[in-house]
Coordinates of C-alpha atoms in Angstrom, one line a residue:
Chain F
X20 CA 10.9 -15.9 -67.5
X21 CA 7.6 -16.8 -68.9
X22 CA 6.4 -18.2 -65.6
X23 CA 3.3 -16.0 -65.5
X24 CA 2.3 -16.7 -69.1
X25 CA 2.9 -20.4 -68.6
X26 CA 0.6 -20.4 -65.6
X27 CA -2.1 -18.7 -67.6
X28 CA -1.7 -21.1 -70.4
X29 CA -2.0 -23.9 -68.0
X30 CA -5.2 -22.4 -66.7
X31 CA -6.5 -22.0 -70.2
X32 CA -5.4 -25.4 -71.3
X33 CA -8.1 -26.9 -69.0
X34 CA -10.5 -25.4 -71.5
X35 CA -8.7 -26.4 -74.7
X36 CA -10.6 -29.6 -75.2
X37 CA -13.8 -28.0 -74.2
X38 CA -15.9 -25.5 -76.1
X39 CA -14.9 -22.7 -73.7
X40 CA -11.5 -22.0 -75.3
X41 CA -13.2 -21.6 -78.6
X42 CA -15.7 -19.4 -77.0
X43 CA -12.9 -17.3 -75.7
X44 CA -11.1 -17.1 -79.0
X45 CA -14.2 -16.6 -80.9
X46 CA -15.3 -14.0 -78.4
X47 CA -12.0 -12.2 -78.5
X48 CA -12.0 -12.2 -82.3
X49 CA -15.4 -10.7 -82.5
X50 CA -14.8 -7.9 -80.1
X51 CA -15.0 -5.6 -83.1
X52 CA -17.8 -7.4 -84.6
X53 CA -20.3 -5.1 -86.3
X54 CA -17.9 -2.3 -87.0
X55 CA -16.7 -3.5 -90.3
X56 CA -17.7 -6.7 -92.1
X57 CA -14.5 -7.6 -93.9
X58 CA -14.8 -11.2 -95.0
X59 CA -11.8 -13.0 -93.9
X60 CA -11.9 -16.7 -94.5
X61 CA -13.6 -19.9 -93.6
X62 CA -12.8 -22.3 -90.9
X63 CA -14.1 -25.4 -89.3
X64 CA -17.1 -25.0 -87.1
X65 CA -16.3 -25.6 -83.5
X66 CA -18.6 -25.9 -80.6
X67 CA -19.6 -22.5 -79.4
X68 CA -19.5 -20.7 -82.7
X69 CA -22.5 -18.7 -83.5
X70 CA -24.9 -20.7 -85.8
X71 CA -25.6 -17.5 -87.7
X72 CA -21.9 -17.5 -88.8
X73 CA -22.2 -20.8 -90.6
X74 CA -21.6 -20.4 -94.3
X75 CA -24.2 -22.9 -95.5
X76 CA -23.1 -22.8 -99.1
X77 CA -19.5 -23.5 -98.4
X78 CA -20.6 -26.2 -95.9
X79 CA -22.6 -27.9 -98.6
X80 CA -19.7 -27.8 -101.0
X81 CA -17.1 -28.9 -98.6
X82 CA -19.0 -31.6 -96.7
X83 CA -18.1 -30.3 -93.2
X84 CA -19.5 -27.4 -91.3
X85 CA -17.6 -24.2 -92.1
X86 CA -18.2 -20.8 -90.6
X87 CA -17.3 -17.4 -91.9
X88 CA -14.7 -15.6 -89.9
X89 CA -15.5 -11.9 -89.8
X90 CA -12.7 -9.7 -88.6
X91 CA -13.0 -5.9 -88.2
X92 CA -9.4 -5.2 -88.5
X93 CA -6.8 -7.8 -88.9
X94 CA -4.7 -6.5 -86.0
X95 CA -5.8 -4.3 -83.3
X96 CA -4.1 -3.4 -80.1
X97 CA -5.0 -4.4 -76.6
X98 CA -4.2 -1.9 -73.9
X99 CA -4.2 -3.0 -70.4
X100 CA -5.1 0.0 -68.2
X101 CA -4.0 -0.8 -64.7
X102 CA -4.2 1.9 -62.0
X103 CA -2.4 -0.6 -59.7
X104 CA -1.2 0.8 -56.5
X105 CA -1.2 -0.7 -53.0
X106 CA -4.9 -1.3 -53.2
X107 CA -4.2 -4.0 -55.6
X108 CA -2.1 -5.8 -53.0
X109 CA -5.2 -6.2 -50.8
X110 CA -7.4 -9.2 -50.5
X111 CA -10.3 -10.4 -52.7
X112 CA -13.5 -11.9 -51.2
X113 CA -12.0 -15.3 -51.9
X114 CA -8.9 -14.4 -49.9
X115 CA -6.4 -14.2 -52.8
X116 CA -4.4 -11.1 -53.5
X117 CA -6.2 -8.8 -55.9
X118 CA -3.1 -8.4 -58.1
X119 CA -3.0 -12.2 -58.8
X120 CA -6.6 -12.1 -60.0
X121 CA -5.8 -9.0 -62.1
X122 CA -2.7 -10.6 -63.6
X123 CA -4.7 -13.8 -64.4
X124 CA -7.4 -11.8 -66.2
X125 CA -5.0 -9.5 -68.1
X126 CA -2.9 -12.5 -68.9
X127 CA -5.8 -14.5 -70.3
X128 CA -7.0 -11.7 -72.5
X129 CA -3.4 -10.8 -73.4
X130 CA -2.7 -14.4 -74.4
X131 CA -5.8 -14.4 -76.6
X132 CA -4.5 -11.2 -78.2
X133 CA -1.1 -12.6 -78.7
X134 CA -2.5 -15.8 -80.2
X135 CA -4.5 -13.6 -82.5
X136 CA -1.3 -11.8 -83.5
X137 CA -2.3 -8.6 -81.8
X138 CA -0.1 -6.2 -80.0
X139 CA -0.4 -5.7 -76.3
X140 CA 0.6 -2.7 -74.2
X141 CA 0.0 -1.4 -70.8
X142 CA -0.6 1.9 -69.2
X143 CA -0.2 1.8 -65.4
X144 CA 0.4 4.0 -62.4
X145 CA -1.2 7.1 -60.9
X146 CA -0.8 10.5 -62.5
X147 CA 2.7 11.8 -62.0
X148 CA 4.3 8.4 -62.5
X149 CA 2.3 6.9 -65.3
X150 CA 4.2 4.4 -67.3
X151 CA 3.1 3.3 -70.8
X152 CA 4.9 0.3 -72.3
X153 CA 5.5 -0.2 -75.9
X154 CA 3.0 -2.0 -78.0
X155 CA 4.2 -5.4 -79.1
X156 CA 3.1 -8.9 -79.9
X157 CA 4.6 -12.0 -78.4
X158 CA 4.5 -14.0 -75.3
X159 CA 7.7 -12.6 -74.0
X160 CA 6.4 -9.1 -74.1
X161 CA 3.2 -10.3 -72.5
X162 CA 5.2 -11.9 -69.7
X163 CA 7.1 -8.7 -69.1
X164 CA 3.8 -6.8 -68.9
X165 CA 2.5 -9.2 -66.3
X166 CA 5.7 -8.9 -64.3
X167 CA 5.3 -5.2 -64.4
X168 CA 1.7 -5.5 -63.2
X169 CA 3.1 -7.4 -60.1
X170 CA 5.7 -4.7 -59.6
X171 CA 3.1 -2.0 -59.8
X172 CA 0.9 -3.6 -57.2
X173 CA 3.1 -3.8 -54.1
X174 CA 2.3 -3.3 -50.5
X175 CA 4.2 0.0 -50.6
X176 CA 3.2 1.2 -54.0
X177 CA 1.6 4.6 -54.3
X178 CA -2.2 4.5 -54.2
X179 CA -3.8 4.1 -57.5
X180 CA -5.9 6.7 -59.2
X181 CA -8.3 5.2 -61.7
X182 CA -10.0 8.4 -62.9
X183 CA -6.7 10.1 -63.3
X184 CA -5.2 7.2 -65.3
X185 CA -8.2 7.0 -67.6
X186 CA -7.9 10.7 -68.2
X187 CA -4.3 10.2 -69.2
X188 CA -5.3 7.3 -71.5
X189 CA -8.0 9.5 -73.1
X190 CA -5.5 12.2 -73.8
X191 CA -2.5 10.1 -74.9
X192 CA -3.6 6.8 -76.4
X193 CA -4.2 7.2 -80.1
X194 CA -5.8 5.0 -82.6
X195 CA -8.6 2.5 -82.0
X196 CA -7.7 0.2 -79.2
X197 CA -9.3 -2.3 -77.0
X198 CA -8.9 -1.0 -73.5
X199 CA -8.9 -3.6 -70.8
X200 CA -9.5 -1.6 -67.6
X201 CA -8.5 -3.4 -64.5
X202 CA -10.5 -1.7 -61.8
X203 CA -11.6 -2.7 -58.4
X204 CA -14.4 -1.9 -56.0
X205 CA -13.1 1.6 -55.4
X206 CA -14.7 2.6 -58.7
X207 CA -17.6 5.0 -58.4
X208 CA -19.9 5.6 -61.4
X209 CA -20.4 9.3 -60.7
X210 CA -16.6 10.1 -60.9
X211 CA -16.0 7.9 -63.9
X212 CA -18.8 9.0 -66.2
X213 CA -17.1 12.0 -67.9
X214 CA -13.8 10.2 -68.7
X215 CA -15.6 7.0 -69.8
X216 CA -17.8 9.0 -72.2
X217 CA -14.7 10.5 -73.7
X218 CA -13.0 7.1 -74.0
X219 CA -15.8 5.1 -75.6
X220 CA -15.8 7.5 -78.6
X221 CA -12.5 6.1 -79.7
X222 CA -12.0 2.8 -78.0
X223 CA -13.6 -0.5 -77.1
X224 CA -14.0 -0.8 -73.4
X225 CA -13.6 -4.0 -71.5
X226 CA -14.1 -3.5 -67.8
X227 CA -12.8 -6.0 -65.2
X228 CA -13.6 -5.3 -61.6
X229 CA -11.4 -7.2 -59.2
X230 CA -13.6 -7.6 -56.1
X231 CA -12.5 -6.2 -52.8
X232 CA -13.1 -8.2 -49.6
X233 CA -16.2 -7.1 -47.7
X234 CA -14.6 -5.6 -44.5
X235 CA -17.8 -6.6 -42.6
X236 CA -17.5 -10.2 -43.6
X237 CA -14.0 -11.2 -42.5
X238 CA -13.5 -14.5 -40.7
X239 CA -14.2 -14.3 -37.0
X240 CA -11.3 -13.1 -35.0
X241 CA -9.5 -11.6 -38.0
X242 CA -8.8 -7.9 -38.1
X243 CA -9.0 -5.6 -41.1
X244 CA -6.1 -3.5 -42.0
X245 CA -6.7 -0.8 -44.6
X246 CA -3.9 -0.9 -47.1
X247 CA -4.1 2.8 -48.0
X248 CA -3.9 4.2 -44.5
X249 CA -2.2 1.1 -43.0
X250 CA -4.5 1.3 -40.0
X251 CA -6.5 -1.4 -38.4
X252 CA -10.2 -1.0 -38.5
X253 CA -11.9 -1.3 -35.2
X254 CA -14.0 -4.4 -35.0
X255 CA -17.3 -2.6 -35.0
X256 CA -19.2 -5.3 -36.8
X257 CA -19.0 -7.4 -33.8
X258 CA -20.7 -4.7 -31.8
X259 CA -23.1 -3.5 -34.5
X260 CA -24.1 -6.4 -36.7
X261 CA -26.5 -4.1 -38.6
X262 CA -23.3 -2.6 -40.2
X263 CA -23.0 -5.6 -42.5
X264 CA -26.5 -4.9 -43.9
X265 CA -25.9 -1.2 -44.3
X266 CA -22.6 -2.0 -46.1
X267 CA -24.2 -4.6 -48.4
X268 CA -27.0 -2.1 -49.3
X269 CA -24.5 0.7 -50.1
X270 CA -22.3 -1.7 -52.1
X271 CA -25.2 -3.1 -54.1
X272 CA -26.2 0.4 -55.0
X273 CA -22.6 1.3 -56.1
X274 CA -22.3 -1.8 -58.2
X275 CA -25.7 -1.2 -59.7
X276 CA -24.8 2.3 -60.7
X277 CA -21.5 1.3 -62.2
X278 CA -23.0 -1.6 -64.1
X279 CA -25.7 0.8 -65.5
X280 CA -23.2 3.3 -66.5
X281 CA -21.0 0.7 -68.3
X282 CA -23.9 -0.8 -70.0
X283 CA -25.1 2.5 -71.2
X284 CA -21.6 3.3 -72.6
X285 CA -21.4 0.0 -74.3
X286 CA -18.6 -1.3 -72.2
X287 CA -18.5 -5.0 -71.3
X288 CA -17.9 -5.6 -67.6
X289 CA -17.0 -8.6 -65.5
X290 CA -16.5 -8.8 -61.8
X291 CA -13.9 -11.3 -60.6
X292 CA -13.6 -12.5 -57.0
X293 CA -11.0 -15.2 -57.5
X294 CA -8.7 -16.6 -60.1
X295 CA -11.0 -19.4 -60.7
X296 CA -13.6 -16.8 -61.8
X297 CA -11.4 -15.4 -64.5
X298 CA -12.0 -17.8 -67.4
X299 CA -15.8 -18.3 -66.9
X300 CA -16.3 -14.6 -66.3
X301 CA -14.3 -13.7 -69.5
X302 CA -16.3 -16.2 -71.5
X303 CA -19.5 -14.6 -70.3
X304 CA -18.1 -11.2 -71.0
X305 CA -17.1 -12.0 -74.5
X306 CA -20.2 -13.9 -75.2
X307 CA -22.4 -11.1 -74.1
X308 CA -20.4 -8.7 -76.2
X309 CA -20.7 -10.9 -79.3
X310 CA -24.4 -11.3 -78.9
X311 CA -24.8 -7.6 -78.9
X312 CA -24.4 -7.0 -75.1
Chain R
X23 CA -4.2 14.0 6.4
X24 CA -0.9 12.8 5.1
X25 CA 0.3 9.8 3.0
X26 CA 2.6 7.5 4.9
X27 CA 3.5 5.3 1.9
X28 CA 3.2 8.0 -0.8
X29 CA 5.9 6.3 -2.8
X30 CA 3.7 3.2 -3.1
X31 CA 0.8 5.2 -4.4
X32 CA 3.2 7.0 -6.8
X33 CA 4.6 3.7 -7.9
X34 CA 1.1 2.4 -8.5
X35 CA 0.1 5.4 -10.6
X36 CA 3.3 5.1 -12.6
X37 CA 2.8 1.4 -13.1
X38 CA -0.7 2.1 -14.3
X39 CA 0.5 4.8 -16.6
X40 CA 3.3 2.6 -18.0
X41 CA 0.8 -0.3 -18.5
X42 CA -1.6 2.0 -20.3
X43 CA 1.1 3.4 -22.6
X44 CA 2.4 -0.1 -23.4
X45 CA -1.1 -1.4 -24.0
X46 CA -1.9 1.5 -26.2
X47 CA 1.3 1.0 -28.2
X48 CA 0.6 -2.7 -28.6
X49 CA -2.9 -2.0 -29.7
X50 CA -1.6 0.4 -32.3
X51 CA 0.9 -2.1 -33.5
X52 CA -1.9 -4.5 -33.9
X53 CA -2.5 -7.6 -31.9
X54 CA -1.3 -10.9 -33.0
X55 CA -3.7 -12.9 -34.9
X56 CA -5.1 -12.9 -38.4
X57 CA -5.1 -9.6 -40.2
X58 CA -6.9 -9.2 -43.5
X59 CA -5.5 -6.5 -45.8
X60 CA -8.4 -4.7 -47.4
X61 CA -8.6 -1.9 -49.8
X62 CA -11.3 0.8 -50.2
X63 CA -12.5 0.4 -46.7
X64 CA -13.8 4.0 -47.1
X65 CA -16.9 2.3 -48.6
X66 CA -17.6 1.1 -45.1
X67 CA -16.1 3.9 -43.0
X68 CA -18.0 6.6 -44.8
X69 CA -21.4 5.0 -43.9
X70 CA -23.4 6.9 -41.4
X71 CA -24.1 3.7 -39.6
X72 CA -20.4 3.1 -39.2
X73 CA -19.7 6.6 -38.0
X74 CA -22.5 6.2 -35.4
X75 CA -21.2 2.9 -34.2
X76 CA -17.7 4.3 -34.1
X77 CA -18.7 7.3 -32.0
X78 CA -20.7 5.1 -29.7
X79 CA -17.7 2.8 -29.3
X80 CA -15.5 5.8 -28.6
X81 CA -17.9 7.1 -26.0
X82 CA -18.0 3.7 -24.3
X83 CA -14.2 3.4 -24.3
X84 CA -13.8 6.9 -23.0
X85 CA -16.3 6.2 -20.2
X86 CA -14.5 3.0 -19.3
X87 CA -11.1 4.8 -19.4
X88 CA -12.4 7.4 -17.1
X89 CA -13.8 4.8 -14.7
X90 CA -10.5 2.9 -14.8
X91 CA -8.7 6.1 -13.9
X92 CA -11.2 6.5 -11.1
X93 CA -10.3 3.0 -10.0
X94 CA -6.6 3.5 -10.2
X95 CA -6.4 6.8 -8.4
X96 CA -8.3 5.8 -5.3
X97 CA -6.3 2.6 -5.3
X98 CA -3.1 4.6 -5.4
X99 CA -4.6 6.9 -2.7
X100 CA -5.4 3.9 -0.5
X101 CA -2.1 2.3 -1.2
X102 CA -0.3 5.4 0.0
X103 CA -1.8 4.8 3.4
X104 CA -3.6 8.0 4.1
X105 CA -3.6 8.8 7.7
X106 CA -4.9 11.4 10.0
X107 CA -2.1 12.7 12.1
X108 CA -2.1 14.5 15.3
X109 CA 0.6 15.8 17.5
X110 CA 0.4 14.0 20.8
X111 CA 2.7 13.9 23.8
X112 CA 2.3 10.5 25.4
X113 CA 4.8 11.5 28.1
X114 CA 2.2 13.9 29.5
X115 CA 0.1 11.0 30.4
X116 CA 3.0 9.1 31.7
X117 CA 3.2 10.3 35.1
X118 CA 2.6 9.2 38.6
X119 CA 0.8 11.3 41.2
X120 CA 0.8 10.2 44.8
X121 CA -1.7 11.7 47.1
X122 CA -0.1 11.9 50.4
X123 CA -2.5 13.0 53.1
X124 CA -1.9 13.8 56.7
X125 CA -5.0 12.5 58.4
X126 CA -4.4 14.3 61.8
X127 CA -7.5 16.0 63.1
X128 CA -6.6 19.5 61.8
X129 CA -6.5 18.3 58.2
X130 CA -9.9 16.7 57.7
X131 CA -11.5 19.4 55.8
X132 CA -8.5 20.0 53.5
X133 CA -8.1 16.3 52.9
X134 CA -11.7 15.9 52.0
X135 CA -11.4 18.7 49.5
X136 CA -8.2 17.3 48.0
X137 CA -9.8 13.8 47.7
X138 CA -12.9 15.1 46.1
X139 CA -11.0 17.3 43.7
X140 CA -8.8 14.4 42.6
X141 CA -11.9 12.2 42.3
X142 CA -13.1 14.7 39.8
X143 CA -9.8 15.0 38.0
X144 CA -9.5 11.3 37.7
X145 CA -12.4 11.2 35.3
X146 CA -10.3 13.0 32.8
X147 CA -7.2 11.0 33.3
X148 CA -5.7 8.8 30.6
X149 CA -2.4 7.1 31.3
X150 CA -1.6 8.8 34.5
X151 CA -1.3 6.7 37.6
X152 CA -2.5 7.8 40.9
X153 CA -2.1 6.4 44.3
X154 CA -3.2 7.3 47.8
X155 CA -1.2 7.2 51.0
X156 CA -2.6 8.2 54.3
X157 CA -0.4 8.9 57.2
X158 CA -0.4 10.1 60.8
X159 CA 2.0 8.3 63.1
X160 CA 2.7 5.8 60.3
X161 CA 1.8 5.7 56.7
X162 CA -0.9 3.4 55.2
X163 CA -1.2 2.8 51.5
X164 CA -4.9 3.2 50.7
X165 CA -4.2 2.0 47.2
X166 CA -1.0 1.9 45.2
X167 CA -0.3 3.7 41.9
X168 CA -2.9 2.6 39.5
X169 CA -4.6 3.6 36.3
X170 CA -7.9 1.9 37.2
X171 CA -9.8 5.1 37.3
X172 CA -13.1 3.4 38.4
X173 CA -11.3 2.2 41.5
X174 CA -9.5 5.5 41.9
X175 CA -12.7 7.5 41.8
X176 CA -14.6 5.1 44.1
X177 CA -11.8 5.0 46.6
X178 CA -11.2 8.7 46.6
X179 CA -14.9 9.4 47.1
X180 CA -15.3 6.7 49.7
X181 CA -12.3 8.1 51.7
X182 CA -13.7 11.6 51.2
X183 CA -16.9 10.5 52.7
X184 CA -15.0 8.6 55.4
X185 CA -13.8 11.9 56.8
X186 CA -17.4 12.5 57.9
X187 CA -18.2 9.1 59.3
X188 CA -14.8 7.5 60.3
X189 CA -15.8 3.9 59.7
X190 CA -19.4 4.1 61.0
X191 CA -21.9 2.1 58.9
X192 CA -19.1 0.1 57.4
X193 CA -17.7 3.0 55.5
X194 CA -14.0 3.7 55.2
X195 CA -12.0 5.1 58.0
X196 CA -9.2 7.2 56.7
X197 CA -7.4 7.0 60.0
X198 CA -7.5 3.3 60.2
X199 CA -3.9 2.0 60.6
X200 CA -2.3 5.3 60.8
X201 CA -2.1 5.2 64.6
X202 CA 0.6 3.1 66.2
X203 CA 0.9 3.2 69.9
X204 CA 4.5 2.0 69.7
X205 CA 5.4 5.2 67.8
X206 CA 6.0 8.2 69.8
X207 CA 4.3 11.1 68.1
X208 CA 1.6 12.0 65.6
X209 CA 1.6 13.9 62.3
X210 CA 5.1 12.5 61.5
X211 CA 5.2 14.4 58.2
X212 CA 8.8 13.5 57.3
X213 CA 8.0 9.8 57.7
X214 CA 4.9 10.3 55.6
X215 CA 6.8 12.0 52.8
X216 CA 9.4 9.3 52.9
X217 CA 6.8 6.6 52.8
X218 CA 5.1 8.3 49.9
X219 CA 8.4 8.6 48.0
X220 CA 9.1 5.0 48.5
X221 CA 5.7 4.1 47.3
X222 CA 6.6 5.0 43.7
X223 CA 7.5 1.9 41.8
X224 CA 9.8 1.3 38.8
X225 CA 12.5 3.7 40.0
X226 CA 14.4 2.8 36.8
X227 CA 11.8 4.4 34.6
X228 CA 12.0 8.0 33.7
X229 CA 8.5 9.1 34.8
X230 CA 7.5 12.4 36.1
X231 CA 6.6 11.8 39.7
X232 CA 4.8 14.1 42.0
X233 CA 3.5 14.0 45.5
X234 CA 0.5 16.0 46.5
X235 CA 1.0 16.5 50.1
X236 CA -1.9 17.7 52.3
X237 CA -0.4 18.8 55.6
X238 CA -0.2 21.7 58.0
X239 CA 3.4 20.6 58.9
X240 CA 2.7 20.6 62.5
X241 CA 4.8 17.6 63.7
X242 CA 4.4 16.2 67.2
X243 CA 7.2 13.8 68.2
X244 CA 10.2 12.3 66.5
X245 CA 10.0 10.1 63.5
X246 CA 12.6 8.0 61.6
X247 CA 13.3 10.8 59.1
X248 CA 13.9 14.4 59.6
X249 CA 12.4 16.9 57.3
X250 CA 15.6 17.4 55.4
X251 CA 16.1 13.6 55.0
X252 CA 12.6 13.0 53.8
X253 CA 12.5 15.8 51.2
X254 CA 16.1 15.1 50.3
X255 CA 15.0 11.5 49.4
X256 CA 12.2 12.9 47.3
X257 CA 14.5 15.3 45.5
X258 CA 17.0 12.5 45.0
X259 CA 14.3 10.4 43.3
X260 CA 13.2 13.4 41.2
X261 CA 9.8 13.5 43.0
X262 CA 8.3 16.9 43.2
X263 CA 6.3 17.6 46.3
X264 CA 3.4 20.0 46.1
X265 CA 2.0 20.8 49.5
X266 CA -1.4 22.1 50.4
X267 CA -1.1 23.8 53.7
X268 CA -4.3 25.0 55.5
X269 CA -2.2 26.5 58.3
X270 CA -1.4 30.1 58.8
X271 CA 1.9 31.6 57.9
X272 CA 4.6 30.8 60.4
X273 CA 7.6 28.7 60.8
X274 CA 6.1 25.4 59.8
X275 CA 4.6 26.9 56.7
X276 CA 7.8 28.6 55.7
X277 CA 9.8 25.4 56.3
X278 CA 7.3 23.6 54.1
X279 CA 7.7 26.2 51.4
X280 CA 11.4 26.0 51.4
X281 CA 11.5 22.2 51.4
X282 CA 8.9 21.8 48.6
X283 CA 10.7 24.3 46.5
X284 CA 13.9 22.4 46.9
X285 CA 12.2 19.4 45.2
X286 CA 10.9 21.6 42.4
X287 CA 7.4 21.8 43.8
X288 CA 5.8 24.5 45.9
X289 CA 3.5 25.0 48.8
X290 CA 0.0 26.5 48.5
X291 CA -1.5 28.2 51.4
X292 CA -5.1 27.1 51.8
X293 CA -7.4 29.6 53.4
X294 CA -10.5 28.2 51.7
X295 CA -10.9 24.5 51.1
X296 CA -12.9 25.4 48.0
X297 CA -9.7 26.7 46.4
X298 CA -8.4 23.1 46.3
X299 CA -9.9 22.5 42.9
X300 CA -8.0 25.4 41.4
X301 CA -4.8 24.4 43.1
X302 CA -5.0 20.8 42.0
X303 CA -5.6 22.0 38.4
X304 CA -2.6 24.3 38.7
X305 CA -0.5 21.4 40.0
X306 CA -1.7 19.5 36.9
X307 CA -0.6 22.3 34.7
X308 CA 2.8 22.7 36.4
X309 CA 3.4 19.0 36.1
X310 CA 2.4 19.1 32.5
X311 CA 4.8 22.0 31.8
X312 CA 7.6 19.9 33.2
X313 CA 7.1 17.1 30.8
X314 CA 7.7 17.7 27.1
X315 CA 11.4 17.4 27.1
X316 CA 11.2 14.9 24.3
X317 CA 9.9 15.7 20.8
X318 CA 6.1 15.5 20.7
X319 CA 5.2 12.3 18.9
X320 CA 3.2 12.5 15.7
X321 CA 0.3 10.1 16.0
X322 CA -1.1 8.7 12.8
X323 CA -4.3 6.9 12.3
X324 CA -4.9 5.2 9.0
X325 CA -8.0 6.7 7.3
X326 CA -8.7 4.6 4.2
X327 CA -12.4 5.0 4.3
X328 CA -12.9 7.5 1.4
X329 CA -10.4 6.1 -1.0
X330 CA -11.6 2.5 -0.4
X331 CA -15.2 3.7 -0.9
X332 CA -14.4 5.5 -4.1
X333 CA -12.4 2.5 -5.3
X334 CA -15.3 0.1 -4.6
X335 CA -17.9 2.4 -6.3
X336 CA -15.7 3.0 -9.4
X337 CA -14.7 -0.6 -9.7
X338 CA -18.3 -1.8 -9.5
X339 CA -19.3 0.8 -12.1
X340 CA -16.5 -0.3 -14.3
X341 CA -17.3 -4.0 -14.0
X342 CA -21.0 -3.3 -14.6
X343 CA -20.4 -1.2 -17.7
X344 CA -17.7 -3.5 -19.0
X345 CA -20.1 -6.4 -18.6
X346 CA -23.0 -4.6 -20.2
X347 CA -20.9 -3.5 -23.2
X348 CA -19.1 -6.8 -23.5
X349 CA -18.8 -8.1 -27.0

């Protein structure tokens, strides 16, 4: 046990000596920034901290640069919202399995939460078989969550239902939480808007889109099998090269709409195409959030 | 039109069908090679451009499938060896007719009519063999049994003309060689019939044989054979004798009638030489009626023209379209 968390720690450890880990931690801690201004304590300035947070008086007294740590609530829960399903067992544009990218992203944020002493839980599955875990702190719990994510995203899992799951979360998750929604390119702004409006009233929304492979841009000679229907797609792109352009246009429009919706609702979004994307994308996400989106 | 190797055509169609089913199954299972698992392909498949491309592809594949069917079916058709069949009785053609003419003075007109009539008939012959023996005191074979109809017609016509000129101007003399001073007698009909009977070759072969005998049966003198011996020989060899007798009724005529009927033939009384044509045709008919003891043979001629043409056209169309729509 602990393999998944260990792997994520290894991934994050690359950043330990660099400012990025601090950026991550600082970013995570300030997710609630602006909601309440409880003064917590002072700590050493590390690279990446916002200059505005420096407590100049304390710094003058102490002799080294200190910054004020603002925390909205000492402990707040992170809820991983994972529609999962067989779609998550499909391929990302980088050729990895989507579930691996999702686990890495959820693991990285979960680990930050655990380090912060926060509780992590997960709501997963499609309506009818939704499973909500208990809310706990600790790496062992995080590991079990990540294992469950893998189990939920098998080749033969039931198809996921993002809108349905978010509806369930809106009805059943109480208290103020940070929702980490692990979505993919099946998300359509038009369908999501009502439930997201409902959710943002109570929760903080972090949106991670795990990219789906562009079916018009597979390597030459490879065939595309749709995981939902389990059918091969005819190789039409070879006959009609203009399909790639049409698809790119449609996809750009969809992402644009989704990004606009999320921005309007105050949700922070990141799109991940590979596991190597995870840490930089999360840093950018948290940074943007800290700077007021 | 029937199919001689229908089983081969059927096998071809079945093989094509089995191949098609297997190929379809394999295509459904997915070819070997890299397969990328993708989710939310509906983003692509719902696009109008995709739907258009898909229906275009379907149309092309359907057209190719139809063309391929149009290749396989004529191929199967051609493989089953379509043949035009007709009932034919080759035996009818397999017969020998010996013209056996008494060239004594009383017979010239009749002989001429018989010769001309057979010269006409010979133009329609196919497979029959015909020979000509002329006799008076002794028999002379003008030409043996042959199916060289050009020769037959020329010879018959020349001999017919010969009855007018008797060798003048270098033409043929029908009487040449039929007179032998050492033989006592003329118009030795039994000897003539016996000579004609022996002029048939290949006695071991079962061929309908007939003698068309032109004579008035007025014998002068003694020959080697008697009437009974000569016609008995013919009967023994299965040769029918048809006699054309220009003479009036009387003992010779009745004798001839009896004798020819013994051999299975008959004697026609000729009052008008013009009637020879009808009589020779009747002899033909009678001879024909005697023949089909064996089953008529079914003659088949391969007729692959239309299937091969259809095959070629469909194949060319298929290759052309497949090349045009190649990826």
